[in-house]
Every structure is written in C-alpha cells, then in structure tokens.
mmCIF file of C-alpha atoms in Angstrom:
data_model
loop_
_atom_site.group_PDB
_atom_site.id
_atom_site.type_symbol
_atom_site.label_atom_id
_atom_site.label_comp_id
_atom_site.label_asym_id
_atom_site.label_seq_id
_atom_site.Cartn_x
_atom_site.Cartn_y
_atom_site.Cartn_z
ATOM 1 C CA UNK A 1 -45.307 -24.202 -25.523
ATOM 2 C CA UNK A 2 -43.212 -22.248 -28.064
ATOM 3 C CA UNK A 3 -43.062 -22.984 -31.779
ATOM 4 C CA UNK A 4 -39.426 -24.063 -31.323
ATOM 5 C CA UNK A 5 -40.469 -26.605 -28.678
ATOM 6 C CA UNK A 6 -43.207 -27.918 -30.991
ATOM 7 C CA UNK A 7 -40.671 -28.169 -33.796
ATOM 8 C CA UNK A 8 -38.240 -29.993 -31.493
ATOM 9 C CA UNK A 9 -40.906 -32.626 -30.710
ATOM 10 C CA UNK A 10 -41.399 -33.332 -34.415
ATOM 11 C CA UNK A 11 -37.655 -33.444 -35.076
ATOM 12 C CA UNK A 12 -37.301 -35.962 -32.232
ATOM 13 C CA UNK A 13 -40.045 -38.065 -33.818
ATOM 14 C CA UNK A 14 -38.216 -38.028 -37.163
ATOM 15 C CA UNK A 15 -35.114 -39.307 -35.341
ATOM 16 C CA UNK A 16 -37.160 -42.016 -33.586
ATOM 17 C CA UNK A 17 -38.453 -43.289 -36.940
ATOM 18 C CA UNK A 18 -34.998 -43.001 -38.597
ATOM 19 C CA UNK A 19 -36.306 -40.621 -41.236
ATOM 20 C CA UNK A 20 -33.488 -38.631 -42.830
ATOM 21 C CA UNK A 21 -34.420 -34.943 -42.948
ATOM 22 C CA UNK A 22 -33.169 -31.485 -43.735
ATOM 23 C CA UNK A 23 -34.506 -28.247 -42.265
ATOM 24 C CA UNK A 24 -35.120 -25.673 -44.998
ATOM 25 C CA UNK A 25 -37.132 -22.486 -45.454
ATOM 26 C CA UNK A 26 -37.146 -19.687 -42.905
ATOM 27 C CA UNK A 27 -35.474 -21.773 -40.186
ATOM 28 C CA UNK A 28 -32.540 -22.459 -42.540
ATOM 29 C CA UNK A 29 -32.284 -18.840 -43.624
ATOM 30 C CA UNK A 30 -32.465 -17.819 -39.943
ATOM 31 C CA UNK A 31 -29.589 -20.213 -39.156
ATOM 32 C CA UNK A 32 -27.399 -18.946 -42.034
ATOM 33 C CA UNK A 33 -28.536 -15.333 -42.250
ATOM 34 C CA UNK A 34 -30.597 -12.773 -40.341
ATOM 35 C CA UNK A 35 -33.336 -14.214 -38.106
ATOM 36 C CA UNK A 36 -36.950 -13.252 -38.737
ATOM 37 C CA UNK A 37 -40.237 -14.410 -37.264
ATOM 38 C CA UNK A 38 -41.921 -17.269 -39.082
ATOM 39 C CA UNK A 39 -45.282 -18.976 -38.644
ATOM 40 C CA UNK A 40 -44.236 -22.376 -39.927
ATOM 41 C CA UNK A 41 -41.324 -24.753 -40.485
ATOM 42 C CA UNK A 42 -40.263 -26.645 -43.591
ATOM 43 C CA UNK A 43 -38.552 -30.037 -43.522
ATOM 44 C CA UNK A 44 -37.467 -32.122 -46.503
ATOM 45 C CA UNK A 45 -37.540 -35.865 -45.808
ATOM 46 C CA UNK A 46 -36.405 -39.031 -47.552
ATOM 47 C CA UNK A 47 -38.717 -41.871 -46.592
ATOM 48 C CA UNK A 48 -41.110 -44.509 -47.831
ATOM 49 C CA UNK A 49 -44.878 -44.223 -47.494
ATOM 50 C CA UNK A 50 -45.275 -46.789 -44.690
ATOM 51 C CA UNK A 51 -42.711 -45.029 -42.504
ATOM 52 C CA UNK A 52 -44.341 -41.658 -43.161
ATOM 53 C CA UNK A 53 -47.727 -43.104 -42.267
ATOM 54 C CA UNK A 54 -46.380 -44.618 -39.029
ATOM 55 C CA UNK A 55 -44.834 -41.253 -38.142
ATOM 56 C CA UNK A 56 -48.098 -39.348 -38.496
ATOM 57 C CA UNK A 57 -50.054 -42.074 -36.683
ATOM 58 C CA UNK A 58 -47.644 -41.777 -33.743
ATOM 59 C CA UNK A 59 -47.350 -38.005 -33.421
ATOM 60 C CA UNK A 60 -49.656 -37.946 -30.432
ATOM 61 C CA UNK A 61 -52.886 -36.148 -29.714
ATOM 62 C CA UNK A 62 -51.208 -32.731 -29.699
ATOM 63 C CA UNK A 63 -50.717 -32.857 -33.469
ATOM 64 C CA UNK A 64 -53.053 -33.074 -36.431
ATOM 65 C CA UNK A 65 -52.019 -34.775 -39.680
ATOM 66 C CA UNK A 66 -54.376 -36.383 -42.178
ATOM 67 C CA UNK A 67 -53.352 -39.901 -43.338
ATOM 68 C CA UNK A 68 -55.227 -39.374 -46.623
ATOM 69 C CA UNK A 69 -53.278 -36.150 -47.210
ATOM 70 C CA UNK A 70 -50.072 -38.117 -46.524
ATOM 71 C CA UNK A 71 -51.060 -40.629 -49.174
ATOM 72 C CA UNK A 72 -51.759 -37.846 -51.668
ATOM 73 C CA UNK A 73 -48.522 -36.031 -50.750
ATOM 74 C CA UNK A 74 -46.526 -39.213 -51.287
ATOM 75 C CA UNK A 75 -48.197 -39.988 -54.615
ATOM 76 C CA UNK A 76 -47.652 -36.450 -55.968
ATOM 77 C CA UNK A 77 -44.413 -35.566 -54.113
ATOM 78 C CA UNK A 78 -46.117 -32.564 -52.555
ATOM 79 C CA UNK A 79 -45.990 -31.390 -48.987
ATOM 80 C CA UNK A 80 -47.898 -32.687 -46.006
ATOM 81 C CA UNK A 81 -49.039 -30.262 -43.305
ATOM 82 C CA UNK A 82 -48.688 -31.210 -39.658
ATOM 83 C CA UNK A 83 -50.342 -28.783 -37.231
ATOM 84 C CA UNK A 84 -49.812 -28.506 -33.501
ATOM 85 C CA UNK A 85 -53.336 -28.136 -32.100
ATOM 86 C CA UNK A 86 -52.615 -25.901 -29.091
ATOM 87 C CA UNK A 87 -50.316 -23.398 -30.796
ATOM 88 C CA UNK A 88 -51.484 -23.643 -34.423
ATOM 89 C CA UNK A 89 -47.834 -23.958 -35.452
ATOM 90 C CA UNK A 90 -47.612 -25.612 -38.890
ATOM 91 C CA UNK A 91 -44.818 -27.869 -40.053
ATOM 92 C CA UNK A 92 -44.623 -28.672 -43.760
ATOM 93 C CA UNK A 93 -43.153 -32.104 -44.496
ATOM 94 C CA UNK A 94 -41.760 -32.007 -48.004
ATOM 95 C CA UNK A 95 -40.839 -35.242 -49.759
ATOM 96 C CA UNK A 96 -37.456 -34.918 -51.435
ATOM 97 C CA UNK A 97 -37.924 -34.489 -55.168
ATOM 98 C CA UNK A 98 -36.123 -36.691 -57.683
ATOM 99 C CA UNK A 99 -34.649 -33.818 -59.696
ATOM 100 C CA UNK A 100 -30.826 -33.547 -59.693
ATOM 101 C CA UNK A 101 -30.725 -30.326 -57.628
ATOM 102 C CA UNK A 102 -32.888 -31.785 -54.871
ATOM 103 C CA UNK A 103 -30.747 -34.917 -54.684
ATOM 104 C CA UNK A 104 -27.554 -32.847 -54.506
ATOM 105 C CA UNK A 105 -29.062 -30.419 -51.981
ATOM 106 C CA UNK A 106 -29.970 -33.300 -49.665
ATOM 107 C CA UNK A 107 -26.506 -34.876 -49.996
ATOM 108 C CA UNK A 108 -24.875 -31.567 -49.011
ATOM 109 C CA UNK A 109 -26.955 -30.906 -45.905
ATOM 110 C CA UNK A 110 -24.958 -29.851 -42.851
ATOM 111 C CA UNK A 111 -25.336 -30.191 -39.087
ATOM 112 C CA UNK A 112 -26.059 -27.107 -37.006
ATOM 113 C CA UNK A 113 -26.690 -26.834 -33.281
ATOM 114 C CA UNK A 114 -30.384 -26.033 -32.986
ATOM 115 C CA UNK A 115 -32.099 -25.805 -29.597
ATOM 116 C CA UNK A 116 -29.269 -27.724 -27.957
ATOM 117 C CA UNK A 117 -29.121 -30.599 -30.481
ATOM 118 C CA UNK A 118 -27.262 -31.181 -33.735
ATOM 119 C CA UNK A 119 -29.792 -31.074 -36.560
ATOM 120 C CA UNK A 120 -29.530 -31.373 -40.339
ATOM 121 C CA UNK A 121 -30.000 -28.126 -42.290
ATOM 122 C CA UNK A 122 -29.757 -27.115 -45.934
ATOM 123 C CA UNK A 123 -26.359 -25.483 -46.646
ATOM 124 C CA UNK A 124 -26.158 -21.699 -47.043
ATOM 125 C CA UNK A 125 -25.766 -22.057 -50.836
ATOM 126 C CA UNK A 126 -28.740 -24.391 -51.135
ATOM 127 C CA UNK A 127 -30.817 -22.135 -48.904
ATOM 128 C CA UNK A 128 -30.028 -19.211 -51.202
ATOM 129 C CA UNK A 129 -30.919 -21.218 -54.325
ATOM 130 C CA UNK A 130 -34.175 -22.493 -52.841
ATOM 131 C CA UNK A 131 -35.122 -18.989 -51.700
ATOM 132 C CA UNK A 132 -34.400 -17.636 -55.197
ATOM 133 C CA UNK A 133 -36.504 -20.381 -56.728
ATOM 134 C CA UNK A 134 -39.406 -19.632 -54.359
ATOM 135 C CA UNK A 135 -38.969 -15.928 -55.055
ATOM 136 C CA UNK A 136 -39.285 -16.530 -58.800
ATOM 137 C CA UNK A 137 -42.301 -18.852 -58.461
ATOM 138 C CA UNK A 138 -44.181 -16.591 -56.072
ATOM 139 C CA UNK A 139 -42.631 -13.281 -57.029
ATOM 140 C CA UNK A 140 -41.891 -12.834 -53.337
ATOM 141 C CA UNK A 141 -39.537 -10.126 -52.159
ATOM 142 C CA UNK A 142 -39.426 -11.685 -48.677
ATOM 143 C CA UNK A 143 -37.898 -14.869 -50.132
ATOM 144 C CA UNK A 144 -35.423 -12.807 -52.119
ATOM 145 C CA UNK A 145 -34.540 -10.712 -49.052
ATOM 146 C CA UNK A 146 -33.918 -13.913 -47.051
ATOM 147 C CA UNK A 147 -31.477 -15.041 -49.758
ATOM 148 C CA UNK A 148 -29.717 -11.653 -49.677
ATOM 149 C CA UNK A 149 -29.351 -11.839 -45.874
ATOM 150 C CA UNK A 150 -27.815 -15.318 -46.080
ATOM 151 C CA UNK A 151 -25.388 -14.147 -48.769
ATOM 152 C CA UNK A 152 -24.386 -11.075 -46.727
ATOM 153 C CA UNK A 153 -23.812 -13.055 -43.517
ATOM 154 C CA UNK A 154 -21.933 -15.885 -45.260
ATOM 155 C CA UNK A 155 -19.877 -13.522 -47.440
ATOM 156 C CA UNK A 156 -16.734 -15.008 -48.978
ATOM 157 C CA UNK A 157 -17.472 -18.394 -47.414
ATOM 158 C CA UNK A 158 -20.046 -19.114 -50.145
ATOM 159 C CA UNK A 159 -19.175 -21.481 -52.960
ATOM 160 C CA UNK A 160 -19.799 -19.113 -55.891
ATOM 161 C CA UNK A 161 -19.192 -21.696 -58.608
ATOM 162 C CA UNK A 162 -21.774 -24.011 -57.005
ATOM 163 C CA UNK A 163 -24.260 -21.129 -56.789
ATOM 164 C CA UNK A 164 -23.724 -20.156 -60.413
ATOM 165 C CA UNK A 165 -23.945 -23.726 -61.714
ATOM 166 C CA UNK A 166 -27.238 -24.510 -59.983
ATOM 167 C CA UNK A 167 -28.743 -21.036 -60.503
ATOM 168 C CA UNK A 168 -28.384 -21.621 -64.234
ATOM 169 C CA UNK A 169 -29.918 -25.136 -63.929
ATOM 170 C CA UNK A 170 -32.821 -23.795 -61.847
ATOM 171 C CA UNK A 171 -33.314 -20.843 -64.185
ATOM 172 C CA UNK A 172 -32.723 -18.295 -61.410
ATOM 173 C CA UNK A 173 -29.362 -16.986 -62.641
ATOM 174 C CA UNK A 174 -30.905 -13.533 -63.219
ATOM 175 C CA UNK A 175 -31.984 -13.423 -59.569
ATOM 176 C CA UNK A 176 -28.560 -14.648 -58.410
ATOM 177 C CA UNK A 177 -26.893 -11.820 -60.357
ATOM 178 C CA UNK A 178 -29.316 -9.323 -58.797
ATOM 179 C CA UNK A 179 -28.568 -10.764 -55.353
ATOM 180 C CA UNK A 180 -24.794 -10.555 -55.902
ATOM 181 C CA UNK A 181 -25.153 -6.935 -57.044
ATOM 182 C CA UNK A 182 -27.098 -6.059 -53.899
ATOM 183 C CA UNK A 183 -24.568 -7.800 -51.661
ATOM 184 C CA UNK A 184 -21.634 -5.969 -53.342
ATOM 185 C CA UNK A 185 -23.462 -2.634 -53.409
#
C-alpha cells in the first residue's frame, strides 16, 4: 500500500465522520508548487473531542492512534499523530487554532482533485504563509524553499495584498520580502 492510499483511507474516514478538514504541509505545497517526497501528511480539522475520539476508535487495526494523546491534543490544541502500522506513514491531525489567521485560512480552503476525489486544501497564499511561519520557527530552508516553489508556480495568480497583510500579522514579512526577491530574481 502506498502512502497516498493510506492517506486516502484517512481522508475517507474524515468524510464519514463529517469532520471538516484542510490538507496542509508538503501535500499542499506539492499541489500548488513543485512536488517533493514527504514522509508524512498534515491535516487541519475542525471538530469536537467526542467526534475526534470516535474517529480514532474507528480507524481500524491498520492504524495506531492513542486516545490519551487525542485528549491531550484537544486540550492543548496540538497535533495528534496517526500512524499506519504496515507502512509507517504518519498523518498529523492538527486542531484548527483560534487565532484570526487560522480561522481565515480555514475559511479560504479550496477544493483540488487529489487521487481521483475532490479534497479540501489550503490555498496557495495560505500554504506560502504557513511555510514561512514554519521556516521562521524551525529555521528550515526546506520550508522556505517549498514556499518559493509555490510562489513561482502560482506567479501572478497570487493575492499579493493578502500575502502582505497576513505576513505582517504573522511576523514573517521579512521572509515574504526575501521570497518575493527570489521569485523576481
């Protein structure tokens, strides 16, 4: 079984439990930019604790998720790891934060055909902003490079005023300016 097939199973489960979600991280930057290999998937969800608990209890024997970790993730709005036992593929379930950017990002999500089905993804702009934020927190060039690739592929289709507004709010405006310079250069 491929990582994409494992991911598809989890996405189908989210649909079954009516859990609104948005694919982010490397899968989003792959969809909007230049594909690269990734060892995990990131999904932002909006749900209550009981629904999240029912989801992980009904994943099936092929997956591992700790109900106590789900409780802690929900209480602290951190991520919950779900691991496919046979492949080792990890899916990070991220509870949508309450900050204004996270609320706006989730409202703006867009549908993209992924493995033959329409799935919700972060927009190109929000993927760039999230990658810049991760780059700043972890000082990761890979995250920054993902953002650059999305910007290059999307080109003039990007909403620059949206990017500038939220980059300032997220305190990544210096990285956005660096990104724009690299894209122009």
